[in-house]
mmCIF file of C-alpha atoms and ligand atoms in Angstrom:
data_model
loop_
_atom_site.group_PDB
_atom_site.id
_atom_site.type_symbol
_atom_site.label_atom_id
_atom_site.label_comp_id
_atom_site.label_asym_id
_atom_site.label_seq_id
_atom_site.Cartn_x
_atom_site.Cartn_y
_atom_site.Cartn_z
ATOM 1 C CA MET A 1 -7.015 14.596 4.663
ATOM 2 C CA GLU A 2 -3.983 12.764 3.297
ATOM 3 C CA ARG A 3 -4.076 10.090 0.619
ATOM 4 C CA THR A 4 -1.668 7.174 0.428
ATOM 5 C CA LEU A 5 -1.002 4.257 -1.910
ATOM 6 C CA VAL A 6 -1.314 0.644 -0.794
ATOM 7 C CA ILE A 7 -0.393 -2.176 -3.168
ATOM 8 C CA LEU A 8 -1.581 -5.635 -2.189
ATOM 9 C CA LYS A 9 1.240 -7.733 -3.599
ATOM 10 C CA PRO A 10 0.792 -10.856 -5.795
ATOM 11 C CA GLY A 11 1.257 -13.196 -2.818
ATOM 12 C CA THR A 12 -1.603 -11.479 -1.011
ATOM 13 C CA LEU A 13 -3.929 -12.217 -3.919
ATOM 14 C CA GLN A 14 -2.723 -15.803 -4.317
ATOM 15 C CA ARG A 15 -2.996 -16.525 -0.586
ATOM 16 C CA GLY A 16 -6.558 -15.253 -0.418
ATOM 17 C CA LEU A 17 -5.715 -12.403 1.966
ATOM 18 C CA VAL A 18 -7.061 -9.494 -0.089
ATOM 19 C CA GLY A 19 -10.260 -9.213 1.929
ATOM 20 C CA GLU A 20 -8.527 -9.502 5.298
ATOM 21 C CA VAL A 21 -5.965 -6.839 4.507
ATOM 22 C CA ILE A 22 -8.505 -4.425 3.044
ATOM 23 C CA SER A 23 -10.718 -5.065 6.052
ATOM 24 C CA ARG A 24 -7.975 -3.849 8.382
ATOM 25 C CA PHE A 25 -7.813 -0.475 6.668
ATOM 26 C CA GLU A 26 -11.603 -0.235 6.610
ATOM 27 C CA LYS A 27 -11.912 -1.077 10.296
ATOM 28 C CA ARG A 28 -9.264 1.488 11.211
ATOM 29 C CA GLY A 29 -11.584 4.100 9.677
ATOM 30 C CA LEU A 30 -9.665 4.873 6.500
ATOM 31 C CA LYS A 31 -11.677 5.762 3.413
ATOM 32 C CA LEU A 32 -11.180 3.849 0.155
ATOM 33 C CA VAL A 33 -11.194 6.438 -2.638
ATOM 34 C CA ALA A 34 -9.677 4.484 -5.570
ATOM 35 C CA MET A 35 -9.006 0.834 -6.277
ATOM 36 C CA LYS A 36 -8.017 -1.355 -9.228
ATOM 37 C CA MET A 37 -6.415 -4.663 -10.181
ATOM 38 C CA LYS A 38 -3.381 -4.538 -12.466
ATOM 39 C CA GLN A 39 -0.688 -6.783 -13.902
ATOM 40 C CA LEU A 40 2.568 -4.877 -13.328
ATOM 41 C CA ASP A 41 5.416 -4.901 -15.871
ATOM 42 C CA PRO A 42 9.204 -4.423 -15.673
ATOM 43 C CA GLU A 43 9.020 -0.793 -16.808
ATOM 44 C CA ILE A 44 6.672 0.454 -14.094
ATOM 45 C CA LEU A 45 8.493 -1.603 -11.443
ATOM 46 C CA SER A 46 11.887 -0.148 -12.380
ATOM 47 C CA VAL A 47 10.423 3.301 -11.662
ATOM 48 C CA HIS A 48 8.457 2.301 -8.568
ATOM 49 C CA TYR A 49 11.456 0.505 -7.051
ATOM 50 C CA ALA A 50 14.167 2.772 -8.551
ATOM 51 C CA HIS A 51 15.802 3.024 -5.112
ATOM 52 C CA LEU A 52 16.415 -0.755 -5.180
ATOM 53 C CA LEU A 53 17.573 -1.300 -8.789
ATOM 54 C CA ASP A 54 21.194 -1.892 -7.798
ATOM 55 C CA ARG A 55 20.397 -4.296 -4.967
ATOM 56 C CA PRO A 56 21.195 -7.975 -5.612
ATOM 57 C CA PHE A 57 17.636 -9.035 -4.786
ATOM 58 C CA TYR A 58 16.005 -6.634 -7.278
ATOM 59 C CA PRO A 59 15.408 -9.286 -10.036
ATOM 60 C CA TRP A 60 13.644 -11.499 -7.500
ATOM 61 C CA LEU A 61 11.557 -8.574 -6.227
ATOM 62 C CA ARG A 62 10.625 -7.550 -9.808
ATOM 63 C CA ASP A 63 9.630 -11.090 -10.763
ATOM 64 C CA ALA A 64 7.650 -11.538 -7.523
ATOM 65 C CA MET A 65 5.739 -8.307 -8.186
ATOM 66 C CA MET A 66 4.811 -9.631 -11.672
ATOM 67 C CA ALA A 67 3.945 -13.196 -10.595
ATOM 68 C CA ALA A 68 0.220 -12.363 -10.447
ATOM 69 C CA PRO A 69 -1.832 -9.151 -10.547
ATOM 70 C CA VAL A 70 -1.687 -6.643 -7.711
ATOM 71 C CA ILE A 71 -4.522 -4.689 -6.102
ATOM 72 C CA LEU A 72 -3.878 -0.944 -6.043
ATOM 73 C CA CYS A 73 -5.725 1.058 -3.386
ATOM 74 C CA CYS A 74 -5.791 4.698 -2.383
ATOM 75 C CA TRP A 75 -6.753 5.210 1.271
ATOM 76 C CA GLU A 76 -7.688 8.603 2.661
ATOM 77 C CA GLY A 77 -7.581 9.775 6.263
ATOM 78 C CA PHE A 78 -6.059 12.170 8.776
ATOM 79 C CA GLU A 79 -2.289 11.561 8.699
ATOM 80 C CA ALA A 80 -3.036 8.507 6.551
ATOM 81 C CA VAL A 81 0.499 8.097 5.190
ATOM 82 C CA LYS A 82 2.046 7.476 8.625
ATOM 83 C CA VAL A 83 -0.955 5.542 9.944
ATOM 84 C CA VAL A 84 -0.926 3.117 7.003
ATOM 85 C CA ARG A 85 2.852 2.748 7.061
ATOM 86 C CA GLU A 86 2.722 1.806 10.728
ATOM 87 C CA MET A 87 -0.114 -0.653 10.108
ATOM 88 C CA ALA A 88 2.122 -2.434 7.544
ATOM 89 C CA GLY A 89 5.030 -2.878 9.959
ATOM 90 C CA ALA A 90 8.735 -3.438 9.301
ATOM 91 C CA THR A 91 9.872 -4.328 5.772
ATOM 92 C CA ASN A 92 11.317 -7.650 6.932
ATOM 93 C CA ALA A 93 8.155 -9.395 8.063
ATOM 94 C CA ARG A 94 10.107 -11.588 10.477
ATOM 95 C CA LYS A 95 10.957 -8.410 12.375
ATOM 96 C CA ALA A 96 7.514 -6.808 12.032
ATOM 97 C CA ALA A 97 5.621 -6.456 15.295
ATOM 98 C CA PRO A 98 2.671 -8.777 15.900
ATOM 99 C CA GLY A 99 -0.493 -6.795 15.233
ATOM 100 C CA THR A 100 0.953 -5.219 12.089
ATOM 101 C CA ILE A 101 -0.099 -6.623 8.709
ATOM 102 C CA ARG A 102 3.351 -7.993 7.912
ATOM 103 C CA GLY A 103 3.788 -9.203 11.490
ATOM 104 C CA ASP A 104 0.532 -11.142 11.328
ATOM 105 C CA TYR A 105 0.573 -12.543 7.772
ATOM 106 C CA ALA A 106 4.175 -12.879 6.554
ATOM 107 C CA LEU A 107 7.601 -14.345 7.272
ATOM 108 C CA SER A 108 9.728 -12.822 4.521
ATOM 109 C CA ALA A 109 11.675 -9.656 3.722
ATOM 110 C CA GLN A 110 10.436 -9.892 0.126
ATOM 111 C CA GLU A 111 7.026 -11.548 0.362
ATOM 112 C CA ASN A 112 5.595 -9.007 2.781
ATOM 113 C CA ILE A 113 1.948 -8.583 1.731
ATOM 114 C CA VAL A 114 1.752 -4.823 1.093
ATOM 115 C CA HIS A 115 3.524 -1.817 -0.324
ATOM 116 C CA THR A 116 2.750 1.430 1.494
ATOM 117 C CA SER A 117 3.975 4.926 0.606
ATOM 118 C CA ASP A 118 6.703 6.122 2.976
ATOM 119 C CA SER A 119 6.078 9.896 2.905
ATOM 120 C CA LEU A 120 3.418 12.348 1.790
ATOM 121 C CA GLU A 121 5.653 13.475 -1.068
ATOM 122 C CA ASN A 122 6.170 9.896 -2.294
ATOM 123 C CA ALA A 123 2.479 9.087 -1.812
ATOM 124 C CA GLU A 124 1.585 11.852 -4.285
ATOM 125 C CA ILE A 125 4.195 10.644 -6.788
ATOM 126 C CA GLU A 126 3.180 6.974 -6.437
ATOM 127 C CA LEU A 127 -0.551 7.661 -6.661
ATOM 128 C CA ALA A 128 0.016 9.617 -9.874
ATOM 129 C CA ARG A 129 2.030 6.651 -11.193
ATOM 130 C CA PHE A 130 -0.885 4.225 -10.839
ATOM 131 C CA PHE A 131 -4.083 6.317 -10.864
ATOM 132 C CA SER A 132 -5.599 8.914 -13.185
ATOM 133 C CA PRO A 133 -7.764 11.735 -11.811
ATOM 134 C CA GLU A 134 -10.908 9.961 -13.053
ATOM 135 C CA ASP A 135 -10.046 6.839 -11.010
ATOM 136 C CA TYR A 136 -10.884 8.673 -7.770
ATOM 137 C CA CYS A 137 -14.429 8.468 -6.420
ATOM 138 C CA GLU A 138 -16.078 11.293 -4.516
ATOM 139 C CA TYR A 139 -18.693 10.177 -1.996
ATOM 140 C CA PRO A 140 -19.960 11.352 1.386
ATOM 141 C CA SER A 141 -18.306 10.343 4.656
ATOM 142 C CA PRO A 142 -21.251 10.373 7.076
ATOM 143 C CA LEU A 143 -19.262 8.708 9.870
ATOM 144 C CA ASN A 144 -16.501 11.306 10.000
ATOM 145 C CA GLN A 145 -17.994 12.932 13.087
ATOM 146 C CA TYR A 146 -17.552 9.585 14.865
ATOM 147 C CA LEU A 147 -14.034 9.035 13.509
ATOM 148 C CA TYR A 148 -12.450 12.446 14.009
ATOM 149 C CA ALA A 149 -12.429 15.554 16.182
ATOM 150 C CA PRO A 150 -13.186 18.821 14.356
ATOM 151 C CA ASP A 151 -9.497 19.745 14.009
ATOM 152 C CA GLU A 152 -8.490 16.355 12.563
ATOM 153 C CA LYS A 153 -8.868 17.026 8.869
HETATM 154 P P1 IDP B 201 9.061 -1.018 2.158
HETATM 155 O O1 IDP B 201 8.191 -1.875 1.265
HETATM 156 O O2 IDP B 201 8.887 -1.377 3.619
HETATM 157 O O3 IDP B 201 8.884 0.472 1.907
HETATM 158 P P2 IDP B 201 11.592 -0.875 0.696
HETATM 159 O O4 IDP B 201 12.945 -0.746 1.317
HETATM 160 O O5 IDP B 201 11.059 0.296 -0.037
HETATM 161 O O6 IDP B 201 10.591 -1.370 1.845
HETATM 162 O O7 IDP B 201 11.653 -2.139 -0.263
HETATM 163 C C1 IDP B 201 10.631 -2.382 -1.196
HETATM 164 C C2 IDP B 201 10.349 -3.871 -1.233
HETATM 165 O O8 IDP B 201 11.546 -4.565 -1.637
HETATM 166 C C3 IDP B 201 10.010 -4.489 0.114
HETATM 167 O O9 IDP B 201 8.665 -4.315 0.491
HETATM 168 C C4 IDP B 201 10.362 -5.940 -0.125
HETATM 169 O O10 IDP B 201 9.347 -6.604 -0.874
HETATM 170 C C5 IDP B 201 11.608 -5.811 -0.984
HETATM 171 N N1 IDP B 201 12.820 -5.828 -0.160
HETATM 172 C C6 IDP B 201 13.358 -4.814 0.564
HETATM 173 N N2 IDP B 201 14.479 -5.192 1.211
HETATM 174 C C7 IDP B 201 14.647 -6.502 0.896
HETATM 175 C C8 IDP B 201 15.646 -7.485 1.248
HETATM 176 O O11 IDP B 201 16.596 -7.226 1.999
HETATM 177 N N3 IDP B 201 15.484 -8.725 0.721
HETATM 178 C C9 IDP B 201 14.457 -9.048 -0.115
HETATM 179 N N4 IDP B 201 13.514 -8.158 -0.478
HETATM 180 C C10 IDP B 201 13.612 -6.908 0.021
HETATM 181 MG MG1 MG B 202 9.433 1.548 0.266
#
């Protein structure tokens, strides 16, 4: 099973959408294996968004990601990285398809509800950035036989 990072952004917390967004991942069948609330700082954001540091909007993005705490979640599932990425929808929420998280809850390219890892390689790097090994919880998944075929692991 793959693991991927989801960050519920400050606007999601302030708008009271934490439960709704988490509920979507739960209902899809993904397994929550780590979760915490954290106030981000400029240092961790300059690493997390290193690919955007030279973009003119970066200071706004950085400040928006520090405007309130975020909720960090690790979701586990078969092909979870792609599944979660597609559930988030396009970066610019105005272009995100209805039915995606961004397409249902947002109107902005910046204020777009969630961060989701964009590849398995980046998911591993990002999870290690925000979680320690002891943050992960091991617990049984008794519904897996109703969620997956035997070869979907
Ligand atoms: P992603 O979140 O869909 O992976 P990235 O290109 O990695 O998109 O950008 C990271 C975050 O930077 C976005 O989620 C969004 O908050 C912000 N961002 C990206 N492009 C723009 C833009 O053109 N204007 C304003 N904010 C942007
Ligand atoms: Mg990205």
